[in-house]
């Protein structure tokens, strides 16, 4: 069966995201997705908590800040510590039974892996819907996918509900379960889809973030 999933979404368990668990499910359904991966920064507990509280298919994961760039770990059952090299981080993800994805490896302004992308990864995020510069980063990621024989996936890196689903992966899985999805990604039974989040949606996000910060500030 085909499962369409945004494989890179941050919730309020990441301090920089505006997406509440309720928003997550609401927008994922609205965009016609069948599943969504929760990939908060160096945090795993929230993903499992959200998965328990909804019937919608949640792929628990996290985004690990390795010392050489960000790495998305899907289907891990224990927290992967930050600060290790990319290779060591991937090894730890595999030991924890997870899938290691080189996320936004060639963008500006984010922790990106660049020349640290290597064959030990399972997949590479060829489309990151919030990547800048978008086209160039896609082209470079496609080249790396070919060079290292990595599965190709997409995600939004959403930090605001309406951004969810602009990047998504169509996964040909044997069943509608997290395990089957993880297996299909590792085997390359997946295709990235989508395009960049419209500028206006990103501006709305920044506006709401500033508003929230101002509110916090006025309370202290
Ligand atoms: Zn990142
Ligand atoms: Zn991210």
Coordinates of C-alpha atoms and ligand atoms in Angstrom, one line a residue:
X1 CA 0.0 0.0 0.0
X2 CA 1.1 3.6 -0.6
X3 CA 1.5 5.8 2.5
X4 CA 2.1 9.5 2.0
X5 CA 4.1 10.8 5.0
X6 CA 5.8 14.1 5.9
X7 CA 9.0 12.7 7.4
X8 CA 10.2 15.9 9.1
X9 CA 7.9 17.8 11.5
X10 CA 8.6 19.6 14.7
X11 CA 6.1 20.0 17.5
X12 CA 6.0 22.2 20.6
X13 CA 8.3 19.7 22.2
X14 CA 10.9 21.5 20.0
X15 CA 11.2 24.9 21.6
X16 CA 11.2 26.6 18.3
X17 CA 8.0 25.1 16.9
X18 CA 4.4 26.4 17.0
X19 CA 2.8 23.0 16.2
X20 CA 0.8 21.6 19.0
X21 CA -0.1 17.9 18.9
X22 CA -3.6 18.8 17.9
X23 CA -2.4 21.0 15.0
X24 CA -0.1 18.2 13.9
X25 CA -2.9 15.8 13.3
X26 CA -5.3 18.4 12.0
X27 CA -3.0 19.7 9.3
X28 CA -1.6 16.3 8.4
X29 CA -5.2 15.1 7.7
X30 CA -6.1 18.3 5.9
X31 CA -3.1 17.8 3.5
X32 CA -4.3 14.2 2.8
X33 CA -1.3 12.5 4.4
X34 CA -1.6 9.0 5.9
X35 CA 1.2 9.4 8.4
X36 CA 3.6 12.0 9.8
X37 CA 7.0 11.7 11.5
X38 CA 7.5 13.7 14.7
X39 CA 11.2 14.7 14.7
X40 CA 11.8 17.2 17.5
X41 CA 15.3 18.5 18.2
X42 CA 17.2 16.1 20.5
X43 CA 13.9 15.0 22.1
X44 CA 12.0 11.8 21.7
X45 CA 9.5 11.5 24.5
X46 CA 7.0 13.9 22.9
X47 CA 6.8 11.8 19.8
X48 CA 5.8 8.7 21.7
X49 CA 3.4 10.6 23.8
X50 CA 1.7 12.1 20.8
X51 CA 1.6 8.6 19.1
X52 CA -0.3 7.3 22.1
X53 CA -2.8 10.0 22.2
X54 CA -4.0 9.8 18.6
X55 CA -5.3 7.2 16.1
X56 CA -3.4 9.0 13.3
X57 CA -0.3 7.1 12.3
X58 CA 2.7 8.8 13.9
X59 CA 6.2 7.8 13.1
X60 CA 8.2 8.5 16.2
X61 CA 11.6 10.0 15.6
X62 CA 13.9 12.9 16.5
X63 CA 16.4 15.2 14.9
X64 CA 19.8 14.7 16.4
X65 CA 22.3 17.5 16.5
X66 CA 25.5 15.6 15.6
X67 CA 28.8 17.6 15.9
X68 CA 28.8 17.6 12.1
X69 CA 25.2 18.4 11.2
X70 CA 21.6 17.5 11.8
X71 CA 20.4 13.9 11.4
X72 CA 16.8 12.6 11.5
X73 CA 16.4 9.3 13.3
X74 CA 13.1 7.5 12.7
X75 CA 11.7 4.6 14.7
X76 CA 14.3 4.8 17.4
X77 CA 13.2 3.6 20.9
X78 CA 15.8 5.4 22.9
X79 CA 17.1 9.0 22.9
X80 CA 20.2 9.4 20.6
X81 CA 22.6 11.7 22.3
X82 CA 23.8 14.9 20.5
X83 CA 27.4 16.0 19.9
X84 CA 28.8 12.8 18.4
X85 CA 30.3 12.7 14.9
X86 CA 27.9 11.9 12.0
X87 CA 29.2 8.3 11.6
X88 CA 29.0 7.6 15.3
X89 CA 25.5 9.1 15.4
X90 CA 24.3 6.9 12.5
X91 CA 25.8 3.8 14.2
X92 CA 23.9 4.6 17.4
X93 CA 20.7 5.1 15.4
X94 CA 21.2 1.7 13.8
X95 CA 21.9 0.1 17.2
X96 CA 18.6 1.6 18.5
X97 CA 16.8 -0.1 15.6
X98 CA 16.2 3.1 13.7
X99 CA 16.5 4.7 10.2
X100 CA 19.2 7.4 9.7
X101 CA 18.3 10.2 7.3
X102 CA 20.8 12.9 6.2
X103 CA 18.4 15.9 6.5
X104 CA 18.8 19.2 4.6
X105 CA 22.5 18.4 4.0
X106 CA 23.2 21.3 1.6
X107 CA 21.2 24.3 2.9
X108 CA 22.2 27.5 4.5
X109 CA 21.4 28.6 8.0
X110 CA 20.8 25.1 9.4
X111 CA 23.2 22.5 10.8
X112 CA 24.0 20.7 7.5
X113 CA 26.2 17.7 6.9
X114 CA 27.6 18.6 3.5
X115 CA 30.7 16.4 2.9
X116 CA 29.8 14.3 5.9
X117 CA 27.0 12.6 4.0
X118 CA 28.2 9.0 3.4
X119 CA 27.1 5.5 2.5
X120 CA 26.3 4.5 6.1
X121 CA 23.1 6.6 6.0
X122 CA 19.9 4.8 5.0
X123 CA 18.3 7.8 3.3
X124 CA 18.8 11.4 2.3
X125 CA 16.2 14.2 2.4
X126 CA 16.4 15.3 -1.2
X127 CA 13.4 17.7 -0.8
X128 CA 13.3 19.8 2.4
X129 CA 10.4 22.1 1.7
X130 CA 12.0 24.9 3.8
X131 CA 15.4 24.6 2.2
X132 CA 17.3 27.6 1.1
X133 CA 18.5 27.8 -1.7
X134 CA 15.9 25.3 -2.7
X135 CA 16.9 24.2 -6.2
X136 CA 20.6 24.0 -5.5
X137 CA 20.1 22.0 -2.4
X138 CA 17.8 19.5 -4.2
X139 CA 20.3 19.1 -7.0
X140 CA 23.2 18.4 -4.7
X141 CA 21.2 16.0 -2.5
X142 CA 20.1 14.1 -5.7
X143 CA 23.8 13.7 -6.7
X144 CA 24.7 12.5 -3.2
X145 CA 21.8 10.0 -3.2
X146 CA 23.2 8.5 -6.4
X147 CA 26.8 8.6 -5.3
X148 CA 26.2 6.8 -2.0
X149 CA 23.2 4.6 -3.0
X150 CA 20.8 6.2 -0.5
X151 CA 17.0 6.1 -0.4
X152 CA 15.4 9.4 -1.4
X153 CA 12.9 11.0 0.9
X154 CA 11.2 14.3 1.5
X155 CA 9.9 16.3 4.5
X156 CA 8.9 19.8 5.3
X157 CA 10.9 20.6 8.4
X158 CA 7.6 22.2 9.5
X159 CA 7.6 24.4 12.6
X160 CA 4.1 25.9 11.9
X161 CA 0.9 23.9 11.1
X162 CA 0.1 25.2 7.6
X163 CA 3.6 24.2 6.5
X164 CA 2.9 20.5 7.0
X165 CA 2.8 18.4 3.9
X166 CA 4.6 20.6 1.4
X167 CA 7.4 18.0 1.4
X168 CA 6.2 14.4 1.7
X169 CA 7.4 10.9 0.8
X170 CA 5.3 8.3 -0.9
X171 CA 6.2 5.0 0.7
X172 CA 5.3 1.6 -0.7
X173 CA 4.9 -0.3 2.6
X174 CA 3.6 -3.8 3.3
X175 CA 1.4 -2.5 6.0
X176 CA 0.3 0.7 7.6
X177 CA 2.7 0.4 10.5
X178 CA 5.8 2.2 11.7
X179 CA 7.9 -0.9 11.3
X180 CA 6.7 -1.5 7.7
X181 CA 7.4 2.1 6.8
X182 CA 10.9 2.0 8.3
X183 CA 11.7 -1.2 6.3
X184 CA 10.4 0.3 3.1
X185 CA 12.5 3.4 3.4
X186 CA 15.6 1.4 4.1
X187 CA 14.9 -0.8 1.0
X188 CA 14.3 2.3 -1.1
X189 CA 10.6 1.7 -1.7
X190 CA 9.9 5.4 -1.5
X191 CA 9.7 8.5 -3.6
X192 CA 10.1 12.2 -2.6
X193 CA 7.4 14.7 -3.6
X194 CA 6.5 18.3 -3.0
X195 CA 7.9 21.7 -3.4
X196 CA 9.0 24.7 -1.3
X197 CA 6.6 26.2 1.3
X198 CA 5.2 29.5 -0.1
X199 CA 7.0 32.5 1.3
X200 CA 3.7 34.0 2.7
X201 CA 3.3 30.9 4.9
X202 CA 6.8 31.3 6.3
X203 CA 6.2 35.0 7.0
X204 CA 3.0 34.1 8.9
X205 CA 5.2 31.7 11.0
X206 CA 7.8 34.3 11.8
X207 CA 5.0 36.8 12.7
X208 CA 3.4 34.4 15.1
X209 CA 6.8 33.5 16.6
X210 CA 7.5 37.1 17.3
X211 CA 4.1 37.7 18.7
X212 CA 4.6 34.7 21.0
X213 CA 8.0 35.9 22.1
X214 CA 6.6 39.4 22.8
X215 CA 3.9 37.9 24.9
X216 CA 6.4 35.8 26.9
X217 CA 8.6 38.9 27.4
X218 CA 5.7 41.0 28.7
X219 CA 5.0 38.3 31.3
X220 CA 8.5 38.3 32.7
Ligands
LIG1 ZN1 17.7 20.6 11.1
LIG2 ZN1 14.2 20.0 11.5

